[in-house]
Amino acid sequence: MKHYSLVIITVLSLMGLLNKSTKTDVYNSTKHKTSSSHQNMVFIPGGEFEMGGDNKQAFPDEFPKHKVTLDGFWMDCTEVTNAQFTEFINATHYVTTAEKNIDWEELKKQLPLNTAKPPESKLQPAALVFQIPDNDNDYWWKMVPGADWKHPEGPQSTIIGKENYPVVQISWDDTQAYCKWANKRLPTEAEWEYAARGKLKNKIYTWGNEPINQGKPKANSWQGNFPIKNTNEDTFLKLAPVESFAPNGYGLYDMAGNVWEWCEDWYDASYYTTVSRGIKNPKGPTKGYDPDDTSAQKHTIRGGSFLCNDGYCSGYRNARRMKETPDTGMEHIGFRCVSDK
């Protein structure tokens, strides 16, 4: 466990150097979707819940558990799919972060003083792709030039025939452009967790307390020895089409596993210690703080991915928190949207 944590911290630190670019401009054209319907969304009634860690797997940033009250909101039934994102691109001609050259003059403002400029080859459009290593001492993430939402595993890959798969290699900045076009927004971290719990109180997972590896597959996750061997008991080595597993009590699919999902909030490891019990509609901290990477501001991601298992991150737990910089794209990060009306 410690070894994996050190490896991922090292890899993400490298990514922070190589994959930061000028902040993506939110698409500001008047070409928005005009429909006010809630197609492919479900209404999550307002209420209160206990937010935070539920079991011994919980990490320090999941405590203290605290009461939160929320107003009702609409939420996408599934993660945003390749088909939906293609519609957005066709309407706006938006260029995602992973498709852009990296501006070193802008990048170095976000790095420690006297950081050496990387070679030009490292400043070309690229994104991180997961590769099964030969042994657990090797990195399992590789920066691949030409990897982007249309080519999630590299320039030779495609999303043709995968229209109902979640779109990935999407930065937080990219989600803001999509949300503005769709007249939606990202969920707050509190809204995301409340929805993931699916009407169940203080349960570990969106389906209850049954361990993920017991019974029939309940989410797209990693079975076996991560990252060397996936026994593939859920039949998916990497991404799965949306709606491949049973929905939770609100009718939401893939709130556990498949891809991590961006939230609106900045990530602060100690944020829960600062909020009052019974807080209503929390929006998260005013800025980010990651003790593992103090030079970077990060947003929260939730829900785990096809790479999560109990021996590594247990990311599919309702309360599990992770974080990434807003200009990061990876093969296992996507998003879903919410709407207030």
GROMACS .gro file of C-alpha atoms in nm:
model
  341
    1MET     CA    1   0.000   0.000   0.000
    2LYS     CA    2   0.273   0.248   0.096
    3HIS     CA    3   0.474   0.153  -0.210
    4TYR     CA    4   0.179   0.219  -0.440
    5SER     CA    5   0.112   0.552  -0.271
    6LEU     CA    6   0.469   0.666  -0.321
    7VAL     CA    7   0.462   0.559  -0.684
    8ILE     CA    8   0.140   0.743  -0.763
    9ILE     CA    9   0.259   1.057  -0.584
   10THR     CA   10   0.578   1.049  -0.791
   11VAL     CA   11   0.388   0.998  -1.114
   12LEU     CA   12   0.133   1.270  -1.044
   13SER     CA   13   0.414   1.507  -0.948
   14LEU     CA   14   0.577   1.437  -1.285
   15MET     CA   15   0.244   1.492  -1.455
   16GLY     CA   16   0.206   1.823  -1.280
   17LEU     CA   17   0.529   1.935  -1.446
   18LEU     CA   18   0.456   1.801  -1.791
   19ASN     CA   19   0.083   1.846  -1.834
   20LYS     CA   20   0.006   2.193  -1.701
   21SER     CA   21  -0.089   2.456  -1.955
   22THR     CA   22  -0.248   2.794  -1.975
   23LYS     CA   23  -0.587   2.778  -1.806
   24THR     CA   24  -0.844   2.675  -2.065
   25ASP     CA   25  -1.084   2.956  -2.147
   26VAL     CA   26  -1.443   2.867  -2.070
   27TYR     CA   27  -1.633   2.866  -2.396
   28ASN     CA   28  -1.814   3.201  -2.410
   29SER     CA   29  -2.007   3.181  -2.734
   30THR     CA   30  -2.381   3.238  -2.736
   31LYS     CA   31  -2.423   2.888  -2.882
   32HIS     CA   32  -2.565   2.719  -2.573
   33LYS     CA   33  -2.805   2.430  -2.571
   34THR     CA   34  -3.149   2.589  -2.541
   35SER     CA   35  -3.346   2.291  -2.414
   36SER     CA   36  -3.453   2.327  -2.052
   37SER     CA   37  -3.557   1.963  -2.016
   38HIS     CA   38  -3.386   1.724  -1.781
   39GLN     CA   39  -3.338   1.444  -2.029
   40ASN     CA   40  -3.118   1.167  -1.890
   41MET     CA   41  -3.120   1.330  -1.546
   42VAL     CA   42  -3.289   1.236  -1.217
   43PHE     CA   43  -3.403   1.466  -0.939
   44ILE     CA   44  -3.224   1.424  -0.607
   45PRO     CA   45  -3.458   1.552  -0.332
   46GLY     CA   46  -3.306   1.780  -0.072
   47GLY     CA   47  -3.228   1.646   0.273
   48GLU     CA   48  -2.953   1.589   0.525
   49PHE     CA   49  -2.688   1.321   0.559
   50GLU     CA   50  -2.367   1.234   0.742
   51MET     CA   51  -2.075   1.318   0.515
   52GLY     CA   52  -1.741   1.147   0.559
   53GLY     CA   53  -1.567   0.817   0.634
   54ASP     CA   54  -1.774   0.506   0.709
   55ASN     CA   55  -1.523   0.232   0.788
   56LYS     CA   56  -1.164   0.145   0.874
   57GLN     CA   57  -1.052   0.202   0.515
   58ALA     CA   58  -1.129   0.573   0.548
   59PHE     CA   59  -0.843   0.817   0.501
   60PRO     CA   60  -0.769   1.112   0.734
   61ASP     CA   61  -0.919   1.363   0.488
   62GLU     CA   62  -1.258   1.189   0.525
   63PHE     CA   63  -1.292   1.295   0.890
   64PRO     CA   64  -1.461   1.421   1.093
   65LYS     CA   65  -1.790   1.282   0.974
   66HIS     CA   66  -2.036   1.572   0.980
   67LYS     CA   67  -2.399   1.652   0.909
   68VAL     CA   68  -2.474   1.835   0.584
   69THR     CA   69  -2.806   1.972   0.458
   70LEU     CA   70  -2.870   2.015   0.085
   71ASP     CA   71  -3.136   2.160  -0.138
   72GLY     CA   72  -3.265   1.938  -0.417
   73PHE     CA   73  -3.093   1.923  -0.756
   74TRP     CA   74  -3.098   1.733  -1.085
   75MET     CA   75  -2.809   1.501  -1.173
   76ASP     CA   76  -2.704   1.319  -1.489
   77CYS     CA   77  -2.795   0.951  -1.469
   78THR     CA   78  -2.459   0.858  -1.618
   79GLU     CA   79  -2.116   1.000  -1.671
   80VAL     CA   80  -2.098   1.228  -1.975
   81THR     CA   81  -2.046   1.000  -2.274
   82ASN     CA   82  -1.832   1.028  -2.584
   83ALA     CA   83  -2.149   1.088  -2.786
   84GLN     CA   84  -2.257   1.376  -2.563
   85PHE     CA   85  -1.912   1.533  -2.563
   86THR     CA   86  -1.892   1.498  -2.942
   87GLU     CA   87  -2.217   1.695  -2.970
   88PHE     CA   88  -2.059   1.971  -2.761
   89ILE     CA   89  -1.741   1.975  -2.972
   90ASN     CA   90  -1.936   1.984  -3.298
   91ALA     CA   91  -2.141   2.279  -3.173
   92THR     CA   92  -1.855   2.482  -3.028
   93HIS     CA   93  -1.530   2.363  -3.191
   94TYR     CA   94  -1.379   2.373  -2.844
   95VAL     CA   95  -1.020   2.248  -2.806
   96THR     CA   96  -0.951   2.049  -2.490
   97THR     CA   97  -0.651   2.096  -2.264
   98ALA     CA   98  -0.486   1.772  -2.378
   99GLU     CA   99  -0.499   1.889  -2.740
  100LYS     CA  100  -0.307   2.211  -2.672
  101ASN     CA  101   0.063   2.288  -2.668
  102ILE     CA  102   0.193   2.366  -2.320
  103ASP     CA  103   0.285   2.731  -2.262
  104TRP     CA  104   0.608   2.723  -2.061
  105GLU     CA  105   0.589   3.091  -1.967
  106GLU     CA  106   0.251   3.029  -1.806
  107LEU     CA  107   0.350   2.692  -1.664
  108LYS     CA  108   0.657   2.812  -1.478
  109LYS     CA  109   0.443   3.056  -1.277
  110GLN     CA  110   0.289   2.753  -1.109
  111LEU     CA  111   0.618   2.576  -1.029
  112PRO     CA  112   0.891   2.629  -0.768
  113LEU     CA  113   1.143   2.900  -0.851
  114ASN     CA  114   1.435   2.798  -1.071
  115THR     CA  115   1.254   2.493  -1.209
  116ALA     CA  116   1.440   2.396  -1.526
  117LYS     CA  117   1.249   2.414  -1.850
  118PRO     CA  118   1.177   2.064  -1.982
  119PRO     CA  119   1.272   1.977  -2.339
  120GLU     CA  120   1.030   2.090  -2.611
  121SER     CA  121   0.926   1.729  -2.665
  122LYS     CA  122   0.772   1.736  -2.317
  123LEU     CA  123   0.571   2.049  -2.398
  124GLN     CA  124   0.375   1.894  -2.683
  125PRO     CA  125   0.006   1.795  -2.647
  126ALA     CA  126  -0.011   1.477  -2.440
  127ALA     CA  127  -0.202   1.302  -2.164
  128LEU     CA  128  -0.150   1.015  -1.921
  129VAL     CA  129  -0.241   0.662  -2.026
  130PHE     CA  130  -0.252   0.355  -1.801
  131GLN     CA  131  -0.030   0.063  -1.901
  132ILE     CA  132   0.002  -0.265  -1.713
  133PRO     CA  133   0.367  -0.275  -1.598
  134ASP     CA  134   0.595  -0.575  -1.611
  135ASN     CA  135   0.636  -0.563  -1.233
  136ASP     CA  136   0.508  -0.357  -0.941
  137ASN     CA  137   0.828  -0.152  -0.931
  138ASP     CA  138   0.746   0.008  -1.266
  139TYR     CA  139   0.527   0.313  -1.322
  140TRP     CA  140   0.185   0.230  -1.461
  141TRP     CA  141   0.120   0.575  -1.607
  142LYS     CA  142   0.286   0.694  -1.925
  143MET     CA  143   0.269   1.041  -2.077
  144VAL     CA  144   0.159   0.971  -2.435
  145PRO     CA  145   0.179   1.241  -2.704
  146GLY     CA  146  -0.144   1.255  -2.901
  147ALA     CA  147  -0.359   1.107  -2.626
  148ASP     CA  148  -0.681   1.306  -2.584
  149TRP     CA  149  -1.057   1.254  -2.553
  150LYS     CA  150  -1.083   1.124  -2.911
  151HIS     CA  151  -0.777   0.902  -2.865
  152PRO     CA  152  -0.787   0.809  -2.494
  153GLU     CA  153  -0.511   0.547  -2.511
  154GLY     CA  154  -0.290   0.732  -2.760
  155PRO     CA  155  -0.303   0.848  -3.123
  156GLN     CA  156  -0.373   0.499  -3.258
  157SER     CA  157  -0.680   0.452  -3.036
  158THR     CA  158  -1.032   0.566  -3.117
  159ILE     CA  159  -1.375   0.619  -2.964
  160ILE     CA  160  -1.553   0.496  -3.276
  161GLY     CA  161  -1.797   0.229  -3.159
  162LYS     CA  162  -1.763   0.356  -2.801
  163GLU     CA  163  -2.017   0.635  -2.817
  164ASN     CA  164  -2.182   0.516  -2.494
  165TYR     CA  165  -1.855   0.500  -2.298
  166PRO     CA  166  -1.765   0.781  -2.057
  167VAL     CA  167  -1.554   1.054  -2.212
  168VAL     CA  168  -1.208   1.070  -2.052
  169GLN     CA  169  -0.887   1.271  -2.081
  170ILE     CA  170  -1.100   1.567  -1.975
  171SER     CA  171  -0.959   1.839  -1.750
  172TRP     CA  172  -1.161   2.033  -1.492
  173ASP     CA  173  -1.120   2.334  -1.720
  174ASP     CA  174  -1.279   2.135  -2.003
  175THR     CA  175  -1.577   2.045  -1.783
  176GLN     CA  176  -1.645   2.414  -1.724
  177ALA     CA  177  -1.675   2.477  -2.096
  178TYR     CA  178  -1.908   2.179  -2.141
  179CYS     CA  179  -2.124   2.277  -1.844
  180LYS     CA  180  -2.167   2.633  -1.971
  181TRP     CA  181  -2.276   2.505  -2.311
  182ALA     CA  182  -2.515   2.252  -2.156
  183ASN     CA  183  -2.662   2.501  -1.906
  184LYS     CA  184  -2.546   2.278  -1.620
  185ARG     CA  185  -2.263   2.273  -1.364
  186LEU     CA  186  -2.044   2.025  -1.180
  187PRO     CA  187  -2.177   1.885  -0.852
  188THR     CA  188  -2.030   2.008  -0.528
  189GLU     CA  189  -1.844   1.744  -0.333
  190ALA     CA  190  -2.131   1.729  -0.083
  191GLU     CA  191  -2.392   1.689  -0.359
  192TRP     CA  192  -2.186   1.416  -0.520
  193GLU     CA  193  -2.154   1.213  -0.199
  194TYR     CA  194  -2.519   1.262  -0.104
  195ALA     CA  195  -2.627   1.136  -0.448
  196ALA     CA  196  -2.380   0.847  -0.441
  197ARG     CA  197  -2.529   0.721  -0.114
  198GLY     CA  198  -2.852   0.653  -0.301
  199LYS     CA  199  -3.092   0.703  -0.005
  200LEU     CA  200  -2.889   0.464   0.214
  201LYS     CA  201  -2.768   0.595   0.551
  202ASN     CA  202  -2.404   0.563   0.656
  203LYS     CA  203  -2.326   0.278   0.416
  204ILE     CA  204  -1.979   0.219   0.277
  205TYR     CA  205  -2.075   0.183  -0.087
  206THR     CA  206  -2.347   0.312  -0.314
  207TRP     CA  207  -2.508  -0.037  -0.299
  208GLY     CA  208  -2.469  -0.091   0.077
  209ASN     CA  209  -2.201  -0.264   0.284
  210GLU     CA  210  -2.131  -0.582   0.087
  211PRO     CA  211  -1.759  -0.582  -0.005
  212ILE     CA  212  -1.698  -0.513  -0.369
  213ASN     CA  213  -1.539  -0.852  -0.432
  214GLN     CA  214  -1.827  -1.048  -0.281
  215GLY     CA  215  -2.131  -1.152  -0.480
  216LYS     CA  216  -2.184  -1.045  -0.839
  217PRO     CA  217  -1.981  -0.755  -0.982
  218LYS     CA  218  -2.130  -0.426  -0.866
  219ALA     CA  219  -1.896  -0.176  -1.032
  220ASN     CA  220  -1.618  -0.156  -1.287
  221SER     CA  221  -1.308  -0.194  -1.072
  222TRP     CA  222  -0.977  -0.383  -1.066
  223GLN     CA  223  -0.989  -0.746  -0.958
  224GLY     CA  224  -0.662  -0.915  -0.873
  225ASN     CA  225  -0.315  -0.786  -0.795
  226PHE     CA  226  -0.299  -0.418  -0.889
  227PRO     CA  227  -0.134  -0.311  -1.115
  228ILE     CA  228   0.014  -0.638  -1.245
  229LYS     CA  229  -0.285  -0.865  -1.299
  230ASN     CA  230  -0.653  -0.795  -1.354
  231THR     CA  231  -0.854  -1.116  -1.334
  232ASN     CA  232  -1.131  -0.934  -1.521
  233GLU     CA  233  -1.419  -1.087  -1.326
  234ASP     CA  234  -1.639  -0.790  -1.415
  235THR     CA  235  -1.552  -0.855  -1.787
  236PHE     CA  236  -1.398  -0.507  -1.836
  237LEU     CA  237  -1.022  -0.458  -1.843
  238LYS     CA  238  -1.049  -0.080  -1.865
  239LEU     CA  239  -1.354   0.138  -1.933
  240ALA     CA  240  -1.706   0.001  -1.945
  241PRO     CA  241  -2.008   0.143  -2.128
  242VAL     CA  242  -2.229   0.351  -1.902
  243GLU     CA  243  -2.521   0.159  -1.744
  244SER     CA  244  -2.322  -0.166  -1.742
  245PHE     CA  245  -2.397  -0.217  -1.371
  246ALA     CA  246  -2.707  -0.173  -1.159
  247PRO     CA  247  -2.801   0.184  -1.059
  248ASN     CA  248  -2.818   0.303  -0.700
  249GLY     CA  249  -3.129   0.403  -0.511
  250TYR     CA  250  -3.162   0.731  -0.699
  251GLY     CA  251  -3.127   0.565  -1.040
  252LEU     CA  252  -2.768   0.686  -1.090
  253TYR     CA  253  -2.520   0.463  -1.272
  254ASP     CA  254  -2.146   0.426  -1.204
  255MET     CA  255  -2.130   0.637  -0.890
  256ALA     CA  256  -1.869   0.375  -0.799
  257GLY     CA  257  -1.594   0.273  -1.038
  258ASN     CA  258  -1.552   0.316  -1.414
  259VAL     CA  259  -1.404   0.671  -1.400
  260TRP     CA  260  -1.327   0.928  -1.134
  261GLU     CA  261  -1.561   1.226  -1.161
  262TRP     CA  262  -1.470   1.593  -1.128
  263CYS     CA  263  -1.644   1.798  -0.860
  264GLU     CA  264  -1.671   2.176  -0.847
  265ASP     CA  265  -1.488   2.213  -0.514
  266TRP     CA  266  -1.126   2.288  -0.449
  267TYR     CA  267  -0.961   2.006  -0.254
  268ASP     CA  268  -0.832   2.076   0.096
  269ALA     CA  269  -0.720   1.775   0.299
  270SER     CA  270  -0.832   1.940   0.625
  271TYR     CA  271  -1.154   2.101   0.498
  272TYR     CA  272  -1.387   1.879   0.702
  273THR     CA  273  -1.226   2.002   1.024
  274THR     CA  274  -1.330   2.359   0.938
  275VAL     CA  275  -1.700   2.317   0.861
  276SER     CA  276  -1.979   2.349   1.115
  277ARG     CA  277  -2.201   2.051   1.181
  278GLY     CA  278  -2.529   2.096   0.995
  279ILE     CA  279  -2.376   2.322   0.729
  280LYS     CA  280  -2.615   2.388   0.439
  281ASN     CA  281  -2.515   2.360   0.072
  282PRO     CA  282  -2.136   2.374   0.130
  283LYS     CA  283  -1.930   2.489  -0.166
  284GLY     CA  284  -1.594   2.368  -0.040
  285PRO     CA  285  -1.283   2.569   0.054
  286THR     CA  286  -1.188   2.895  -0.115
  287LYS     CA  287  -0.858   2.747  -0.232
  288GLY     CA  288  -0.692   2.409  -0.257
  289TYR     CA  289  -0.436   2.248  -0.030
  290ASP     CA  290  -0.277   1.910  -0.090
  291PRO     CA  291  -0.012   1.829   0.175
  292ASP     CA  292   0.146   1.584  -0.070
  293ASP     CA  293   0.192   1.857  -0.333
  294THR     CA  294   0.182   2.201  -0.174
  295SER     CA  295   0.278   2.390  -0.491
  296ALA     CA  296  -0.039   2.294  -0.679
  297GLN     CA  297  -0.404   2.392  -0.646
  298LYS     CA  298  -0.632   2.093  -0.703
  299HIS     CA  299  -1.000   2.011  -0.741
  300THR     CA  300  -1.173   1.711  -0.589
  301ILE     CA  301  -1.251   1.397  -0.788
  302ARG     CA  302  -1.488   1.129  -0.661
  303GLY     CA  303  -1.612   0.776  -0.723
  304GLY     CA  304  -1.306   0.572  -0.811
  305SER     CA  305  -1.231   0.412  -1.147
  306PHE     CA  306  -1.161   0.087  -1.327
  307LEU     CA  307  -0.820   0.092  -1.156
  308CYS     CA  308  -0.943   0.093  -0.795
  309ASN     CA  309  -0.934  -0.206  -0.563
  310ASP     CA  310  -0.925  -0.261  -0.187
  311GLY     CA  311  -0.550  -0.319  -0.184
  312TYR     CA  312  -0.475   0.016  -0.340
  313CYS     CA  313  -0.724   0.302  -0.307
  314SER     CA  314  -1.080   0.172  -0.244
  315GLY     CA  315  -1.188   0.472  -0.449
  316TYR     CA  316  -1.538   0.337  -0.503
  317ARG     CA  317  -1.634   0.403  -0.140
  318ASN     CA  318  -1.894   0.680  -0.103
  319ALA     CA  319  -1.667   0.894   0.116
  320ARG     CA  320  -1.335   0.847  -0.068
  321ARG     CA  321  -1.173   1.172  -0.178
  322MET     CA  322  -0.904   1.227  -0.439
  323LYS     CA  323  -0.772   1.535  -0.616
  324GLU     CA  324  -0.614   1.664  -0.935
  325THR     CA  325  -0.498   1.993  -1.086
  326PRO     CA  326  -0.764   2.162  -1.301
  327ASP     CA  327  -0.565   2.120  -1.623
  328THR     CA  328  -0.504   1.747  -1.578
  329GLY     CA  329  -0.644   1.484  -1.814
  330MET     CA  330  -0.613   1.111  -1.754
  331GLU     CA  331  -0.754   0.791  -1.899
  332HIS     CA  332  -0.963   0.725  -1.589
  333ILE     CA  333  -1.111   1.071  -1.518
  334GLY     CA  334  -1.447   1.189  -1.654
  335PHE     CA  335  -1.743   1.381  -1.514
  336ARG     CA  336  -2.120   1.416  -1.482
  337CYS     CA  337  -2.327   1.731  -1.445
  338VAL     CA  338  -2.602   1.866  -1.223
  339SER     CA  339  -2.865   2.136  -1.262
  340ASP     CA  340  -3.057   2.345  -1.010
  341LYS     CA  341  -3.371   2.386  -1.221
   0.00000   0.00000   0.00000
